[in-house]
Each structure stands twice: as C-alpha cells, then as structure tokens.
Short mmCIF file of N, CA and C in Angstrom, two decimals:
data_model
loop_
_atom_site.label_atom_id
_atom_site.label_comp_id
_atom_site.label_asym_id
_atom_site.label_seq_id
_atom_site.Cartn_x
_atom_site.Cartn_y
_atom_site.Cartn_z
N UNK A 13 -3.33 -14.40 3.88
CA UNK A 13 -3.50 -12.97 3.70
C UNK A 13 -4.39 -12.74 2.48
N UNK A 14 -5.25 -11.71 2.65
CA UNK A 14 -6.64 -11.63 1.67
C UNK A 14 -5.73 -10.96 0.19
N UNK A 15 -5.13 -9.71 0.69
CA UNK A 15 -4.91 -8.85 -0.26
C UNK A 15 -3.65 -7.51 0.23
N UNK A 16 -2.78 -7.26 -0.80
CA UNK A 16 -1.58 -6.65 -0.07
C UNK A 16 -1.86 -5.02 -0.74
N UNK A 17 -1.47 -4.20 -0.44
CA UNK A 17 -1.59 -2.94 -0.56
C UNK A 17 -0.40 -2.35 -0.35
N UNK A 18 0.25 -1.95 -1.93
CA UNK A 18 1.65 -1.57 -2.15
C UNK A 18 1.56 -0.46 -2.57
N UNK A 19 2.35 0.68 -2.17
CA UNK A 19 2.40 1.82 -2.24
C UNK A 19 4.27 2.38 -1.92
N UNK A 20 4.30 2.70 -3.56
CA UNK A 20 5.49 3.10 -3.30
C UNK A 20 5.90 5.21 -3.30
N UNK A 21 6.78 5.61 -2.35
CA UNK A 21 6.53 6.91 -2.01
C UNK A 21 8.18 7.40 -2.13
N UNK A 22 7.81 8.26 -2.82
CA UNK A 22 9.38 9.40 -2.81
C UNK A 22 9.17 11.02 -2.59
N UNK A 23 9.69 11.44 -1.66
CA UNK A 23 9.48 13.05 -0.50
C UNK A 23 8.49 13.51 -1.22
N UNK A 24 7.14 12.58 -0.55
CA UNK A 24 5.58 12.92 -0.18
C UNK A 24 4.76 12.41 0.86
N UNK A 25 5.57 13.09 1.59
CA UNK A 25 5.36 12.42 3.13
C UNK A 25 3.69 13.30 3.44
N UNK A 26 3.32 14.29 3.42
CA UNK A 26 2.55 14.55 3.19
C UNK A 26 1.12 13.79 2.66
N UNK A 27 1.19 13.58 1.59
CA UNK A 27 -0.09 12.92 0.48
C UNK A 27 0.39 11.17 1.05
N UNK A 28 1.44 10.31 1.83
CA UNK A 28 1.36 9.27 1.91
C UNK A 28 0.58 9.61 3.04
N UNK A 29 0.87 10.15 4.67
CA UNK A 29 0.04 10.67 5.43
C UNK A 29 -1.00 10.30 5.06
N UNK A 30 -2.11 11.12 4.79
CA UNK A 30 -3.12 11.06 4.26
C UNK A 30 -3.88 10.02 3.38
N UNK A 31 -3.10 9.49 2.69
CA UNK A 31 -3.19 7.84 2.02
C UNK A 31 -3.62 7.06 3.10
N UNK A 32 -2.54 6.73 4.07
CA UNK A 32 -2.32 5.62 4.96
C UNK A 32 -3.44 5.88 6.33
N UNK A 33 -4.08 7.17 6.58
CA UNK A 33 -4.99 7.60 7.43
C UNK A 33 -6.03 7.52 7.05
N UNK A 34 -6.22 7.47 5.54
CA UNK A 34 -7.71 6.94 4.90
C UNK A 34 -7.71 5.36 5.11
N UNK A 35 -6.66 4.76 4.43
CA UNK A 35 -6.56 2.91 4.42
C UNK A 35 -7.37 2.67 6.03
N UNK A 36 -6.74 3.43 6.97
CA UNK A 36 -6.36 2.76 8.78
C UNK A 36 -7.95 2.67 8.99
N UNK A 37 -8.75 3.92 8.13
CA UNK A 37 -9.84 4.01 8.80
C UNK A 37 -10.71 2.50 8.48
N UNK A 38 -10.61 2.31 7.51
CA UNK A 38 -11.34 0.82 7.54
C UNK A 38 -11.21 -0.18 7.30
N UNK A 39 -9.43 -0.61 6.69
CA UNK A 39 -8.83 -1.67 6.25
C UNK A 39 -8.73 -2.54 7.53
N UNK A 40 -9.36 -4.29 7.36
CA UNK A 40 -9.01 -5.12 8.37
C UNK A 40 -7.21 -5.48 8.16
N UNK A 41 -7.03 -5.47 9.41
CA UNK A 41 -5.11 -5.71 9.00
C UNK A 41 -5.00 -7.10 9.34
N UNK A 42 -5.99 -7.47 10.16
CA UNK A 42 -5.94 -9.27 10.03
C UNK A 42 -6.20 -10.01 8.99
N UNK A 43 -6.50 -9.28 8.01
CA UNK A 43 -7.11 -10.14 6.24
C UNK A 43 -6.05 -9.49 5.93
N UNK A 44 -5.24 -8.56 5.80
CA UNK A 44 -4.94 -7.68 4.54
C UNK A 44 -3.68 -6.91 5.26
N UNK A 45 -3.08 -6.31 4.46
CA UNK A 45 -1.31 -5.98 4.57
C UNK A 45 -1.41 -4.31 3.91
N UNK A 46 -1.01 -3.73 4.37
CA UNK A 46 -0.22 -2.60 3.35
C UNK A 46 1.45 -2.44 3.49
N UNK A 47 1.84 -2.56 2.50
CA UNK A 47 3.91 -2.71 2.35
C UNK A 47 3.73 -1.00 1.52
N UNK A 48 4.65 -0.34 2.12
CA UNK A 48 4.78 1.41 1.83
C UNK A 48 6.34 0.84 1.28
N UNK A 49 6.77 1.66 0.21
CA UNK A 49 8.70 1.58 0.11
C UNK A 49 8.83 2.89 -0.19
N UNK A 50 9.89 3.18 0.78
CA UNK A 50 10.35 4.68 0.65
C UNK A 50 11.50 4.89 -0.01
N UNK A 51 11.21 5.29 -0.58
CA UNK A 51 12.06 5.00 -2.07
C UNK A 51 13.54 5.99 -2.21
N UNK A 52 14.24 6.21 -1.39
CA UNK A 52 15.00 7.18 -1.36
C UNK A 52 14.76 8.96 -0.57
N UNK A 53 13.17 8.88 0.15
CA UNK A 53 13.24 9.97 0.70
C UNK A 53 13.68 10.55 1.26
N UNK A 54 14.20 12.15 1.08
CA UNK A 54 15.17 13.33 2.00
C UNK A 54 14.33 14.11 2.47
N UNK A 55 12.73 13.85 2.95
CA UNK A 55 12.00 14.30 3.48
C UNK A 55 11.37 14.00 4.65
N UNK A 56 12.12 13.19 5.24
CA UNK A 56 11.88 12.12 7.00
C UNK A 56 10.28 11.78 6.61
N UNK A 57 9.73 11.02 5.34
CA UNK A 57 9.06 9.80 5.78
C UNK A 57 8.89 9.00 6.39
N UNK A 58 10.24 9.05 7.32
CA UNK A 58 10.18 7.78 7.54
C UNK A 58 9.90 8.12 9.33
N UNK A 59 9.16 9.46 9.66
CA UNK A 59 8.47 9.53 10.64
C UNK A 59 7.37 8.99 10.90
N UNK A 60 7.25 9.12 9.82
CA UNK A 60 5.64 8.13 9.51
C UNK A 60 4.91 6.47 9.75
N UNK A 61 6.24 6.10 10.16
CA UNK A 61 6.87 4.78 10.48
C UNK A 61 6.24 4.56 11.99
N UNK A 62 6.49 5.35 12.85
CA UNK A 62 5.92 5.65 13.84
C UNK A 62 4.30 5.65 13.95
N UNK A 63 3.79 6.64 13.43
CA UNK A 63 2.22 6.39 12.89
C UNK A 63 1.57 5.68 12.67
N UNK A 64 2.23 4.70 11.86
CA UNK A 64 1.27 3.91 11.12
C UNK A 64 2.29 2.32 11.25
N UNK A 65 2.12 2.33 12.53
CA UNK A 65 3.42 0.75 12.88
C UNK A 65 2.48 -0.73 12.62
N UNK A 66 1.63 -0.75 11.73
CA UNK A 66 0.49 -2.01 11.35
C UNK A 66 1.33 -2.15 9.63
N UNK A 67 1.81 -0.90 9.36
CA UNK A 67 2.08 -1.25 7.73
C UNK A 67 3.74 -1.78 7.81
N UNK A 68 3.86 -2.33 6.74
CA UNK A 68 5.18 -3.43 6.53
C UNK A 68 5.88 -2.56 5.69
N UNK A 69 6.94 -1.70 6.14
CA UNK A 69 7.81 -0.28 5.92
C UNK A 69 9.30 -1.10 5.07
N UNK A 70 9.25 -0.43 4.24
CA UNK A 70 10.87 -1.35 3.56
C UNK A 70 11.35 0.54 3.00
N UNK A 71 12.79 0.60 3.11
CA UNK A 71 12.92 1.71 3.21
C UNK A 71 14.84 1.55 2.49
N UNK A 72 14.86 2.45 1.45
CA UNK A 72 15.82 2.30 0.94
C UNK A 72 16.66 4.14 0.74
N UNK A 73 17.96 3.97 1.33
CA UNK A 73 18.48 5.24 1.20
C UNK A 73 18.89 5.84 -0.07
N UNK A 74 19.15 4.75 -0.79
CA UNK A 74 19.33 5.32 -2.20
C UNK A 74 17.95 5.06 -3.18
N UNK A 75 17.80 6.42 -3.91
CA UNK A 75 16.44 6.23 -5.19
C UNK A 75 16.78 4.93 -6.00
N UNK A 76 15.73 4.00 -6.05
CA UNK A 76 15.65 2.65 -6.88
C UNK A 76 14.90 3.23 -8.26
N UNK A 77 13.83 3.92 -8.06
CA UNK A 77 12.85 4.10 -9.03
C UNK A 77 11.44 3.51 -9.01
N UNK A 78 10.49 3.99 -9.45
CA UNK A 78 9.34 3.23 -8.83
C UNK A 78 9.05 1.71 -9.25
N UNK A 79 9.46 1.85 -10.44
CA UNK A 79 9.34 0.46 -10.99
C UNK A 79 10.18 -0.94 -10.42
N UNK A 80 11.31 -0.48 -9.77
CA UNK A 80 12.36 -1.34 -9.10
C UNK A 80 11.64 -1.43 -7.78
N UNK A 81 11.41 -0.22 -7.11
CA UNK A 81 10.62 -0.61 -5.85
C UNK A 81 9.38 -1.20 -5.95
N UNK A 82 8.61 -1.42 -6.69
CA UNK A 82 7.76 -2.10 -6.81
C UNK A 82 8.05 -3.36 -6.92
N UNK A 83 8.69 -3.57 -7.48
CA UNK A 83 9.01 -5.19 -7.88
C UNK A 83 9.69 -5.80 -6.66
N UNK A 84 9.81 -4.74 -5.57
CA UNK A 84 10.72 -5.38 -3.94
C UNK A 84 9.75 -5.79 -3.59
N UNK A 85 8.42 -4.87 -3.93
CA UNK A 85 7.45 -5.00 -3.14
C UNK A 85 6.10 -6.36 -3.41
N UNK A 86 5.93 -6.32 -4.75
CA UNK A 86 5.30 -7.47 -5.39
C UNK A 86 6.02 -8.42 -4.59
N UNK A 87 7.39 -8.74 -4.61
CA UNK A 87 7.91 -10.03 -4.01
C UNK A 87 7.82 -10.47 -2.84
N UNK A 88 7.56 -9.46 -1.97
CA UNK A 88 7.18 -9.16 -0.48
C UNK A 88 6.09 -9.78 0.24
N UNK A 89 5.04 -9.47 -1.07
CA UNK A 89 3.72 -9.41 -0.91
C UNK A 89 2.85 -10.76 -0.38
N UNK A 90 2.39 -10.63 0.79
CA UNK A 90 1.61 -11.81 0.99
C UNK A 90 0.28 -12.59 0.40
N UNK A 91 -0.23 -11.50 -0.04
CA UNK A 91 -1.73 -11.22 -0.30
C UNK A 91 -1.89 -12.41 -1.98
N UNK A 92 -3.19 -12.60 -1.35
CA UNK A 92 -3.99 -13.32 -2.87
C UNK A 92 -3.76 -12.41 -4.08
N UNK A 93 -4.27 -11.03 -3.48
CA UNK A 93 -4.29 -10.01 -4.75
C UNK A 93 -3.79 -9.11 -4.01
N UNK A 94 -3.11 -8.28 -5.44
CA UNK A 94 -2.06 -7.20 -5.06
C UNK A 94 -2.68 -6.13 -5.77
N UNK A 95 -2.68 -4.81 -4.99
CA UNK A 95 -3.23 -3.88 -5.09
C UNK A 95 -1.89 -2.73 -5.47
N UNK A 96 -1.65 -1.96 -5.77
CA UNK A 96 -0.38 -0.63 -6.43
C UNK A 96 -1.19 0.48 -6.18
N UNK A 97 -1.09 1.31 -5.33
CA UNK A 97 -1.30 2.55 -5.06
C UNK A 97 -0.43 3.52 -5.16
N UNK A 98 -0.84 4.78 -6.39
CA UNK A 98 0.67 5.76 -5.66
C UNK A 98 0.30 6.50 -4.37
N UNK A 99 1.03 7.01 -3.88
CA UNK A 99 0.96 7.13 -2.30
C UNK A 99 0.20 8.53 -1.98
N UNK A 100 -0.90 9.20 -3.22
CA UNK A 100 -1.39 10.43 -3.25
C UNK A 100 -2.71 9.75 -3.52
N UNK A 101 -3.14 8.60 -3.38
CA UNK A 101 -4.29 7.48 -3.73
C UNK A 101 -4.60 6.89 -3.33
N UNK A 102 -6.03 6.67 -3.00
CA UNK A 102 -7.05 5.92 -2.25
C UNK A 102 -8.45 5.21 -2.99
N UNK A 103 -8.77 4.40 -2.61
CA UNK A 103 -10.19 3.47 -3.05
C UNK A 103 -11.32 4.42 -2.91
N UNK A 104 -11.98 4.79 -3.89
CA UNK A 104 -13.26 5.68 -3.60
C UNK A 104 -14.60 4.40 -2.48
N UNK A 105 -14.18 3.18 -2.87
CA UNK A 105 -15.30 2.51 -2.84
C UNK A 105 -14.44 1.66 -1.11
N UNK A 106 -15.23 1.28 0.21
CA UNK A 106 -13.95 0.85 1.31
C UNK A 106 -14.06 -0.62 1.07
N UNK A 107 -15.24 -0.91 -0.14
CA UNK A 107 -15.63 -2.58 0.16
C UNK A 107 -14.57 -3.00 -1.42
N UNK A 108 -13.03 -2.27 -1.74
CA UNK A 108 -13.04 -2.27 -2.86
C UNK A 108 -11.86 -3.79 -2.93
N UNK A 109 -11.97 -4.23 -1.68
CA UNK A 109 -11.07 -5.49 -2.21
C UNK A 109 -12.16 -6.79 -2.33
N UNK A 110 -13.35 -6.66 -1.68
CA UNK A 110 -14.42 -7.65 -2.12
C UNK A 110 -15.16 -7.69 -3.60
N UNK A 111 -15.04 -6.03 -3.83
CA UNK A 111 -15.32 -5.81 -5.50
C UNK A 111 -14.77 -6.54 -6.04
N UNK A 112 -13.15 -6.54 -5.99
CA UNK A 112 -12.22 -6.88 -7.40
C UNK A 112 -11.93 -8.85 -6.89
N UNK A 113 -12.77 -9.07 -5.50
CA UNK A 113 -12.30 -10.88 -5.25
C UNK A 113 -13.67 -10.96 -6.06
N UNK A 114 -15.22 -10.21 -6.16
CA UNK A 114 -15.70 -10.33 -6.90
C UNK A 114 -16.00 -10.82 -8.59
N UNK A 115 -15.07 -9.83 -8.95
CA UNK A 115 -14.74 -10.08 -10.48
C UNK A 115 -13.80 -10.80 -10.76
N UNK A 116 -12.66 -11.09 -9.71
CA UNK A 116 -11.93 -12.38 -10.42
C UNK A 116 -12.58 -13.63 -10.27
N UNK A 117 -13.37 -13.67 -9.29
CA UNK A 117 -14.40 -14.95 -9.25
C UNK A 117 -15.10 -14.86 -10.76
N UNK A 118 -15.69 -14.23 -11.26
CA UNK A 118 -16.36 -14.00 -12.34
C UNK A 118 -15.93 -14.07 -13.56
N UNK A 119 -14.53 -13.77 -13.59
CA UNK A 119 -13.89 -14.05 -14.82
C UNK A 119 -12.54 -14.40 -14.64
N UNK A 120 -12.25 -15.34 -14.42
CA UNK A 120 -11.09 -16.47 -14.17
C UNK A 120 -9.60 -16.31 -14.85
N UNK A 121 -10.35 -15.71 -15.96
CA UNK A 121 -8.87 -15.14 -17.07
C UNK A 121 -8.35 -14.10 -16.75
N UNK A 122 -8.67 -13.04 -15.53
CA UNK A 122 -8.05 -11.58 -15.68
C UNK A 122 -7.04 -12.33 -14.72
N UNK A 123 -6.10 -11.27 -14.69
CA UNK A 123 -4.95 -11.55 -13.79
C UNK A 123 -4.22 -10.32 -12.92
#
C-alpha cells in the first residue's frame, strides 16, 4: 500500500461528505487506502458508509477524542506514508502523495 489517508470525524457528516467525494474523484484505491473513524457520531455518519464502501470505516459509539482515534487509526494503517486529514480537508494539489514520496526521497531525515 502506497499511502493511507486518515481522517478522523465527529457529527460532520456533511464536510466528511464532501471530503471523501473530492478524495473518490481521483485517489487510486489500488495504491492507496483512506481509514475515516467516527468518532462517537449522533449524526448518522455512518450513512455514509454506504457511499463511500472503498474506504476502511472503524466506528466507535462512544467519543474517544481525536487524538485517541487517531492513534486506532495510525495502527491500522497500511500505507508507506500516512496522511491526517480533518474531515472538512482536502489536497489542493491531486498529485499530492507523489509530491511528499518526492521529498522524502530527497531528504531522508524527515519523518
């Protein structure tokens, strides 16, 4: 797996929508992963599940916090490089996971 795309979401079903409909338009899902964690939403996110059945859905009834759900999700993660999106956020640039395999080629020390 190239690169994982973690995005953690609490009742913004809305702005994840829209997140995950920008990713679909040009993310290869055979290189690359997106893991969503719904972090306690009382806003049926988890309709969205339906929509978008390519992303790897982990879904918790009680609020963890973002920082706890993240760290479900880092562990999850298949990808070379891990990407953190909040779920109201998108890549201005679509070639932006060859950018950043770019610069870690280039400088060996970032992490």
């Amino acid at each position: 797996m190239n690169a994982s795309i973690l995005i953690v979401s609490r009742n913004r079903r809305a702005d994840l929508d829209k997140t995950l409909s920008i990713f679909h338009k040009f993310l290869n899902f055979e290189e690359n992963e997106i893991c969503v964690f719904l972090d306690g939403c009382s806003d049926k996110s988890e309709v969205l599940q339906k929509k978008f059945n390519l992303v790897n859905w982990h879904v918790s009834k009680i609020t963890l916090g973002a920082s706890k759900a993240r760290s479900v999700l880092y562990k999850k993660a298949k990808g070379e490089i891990l990407f953190g999106f909040d779920d109201d956020a998108h890549p201005l640039q679509q070639d932006f996971i060859e950018i950043a395999e770019k610069i870690f080629a280039e400088n060996r020390s970032l992490g």
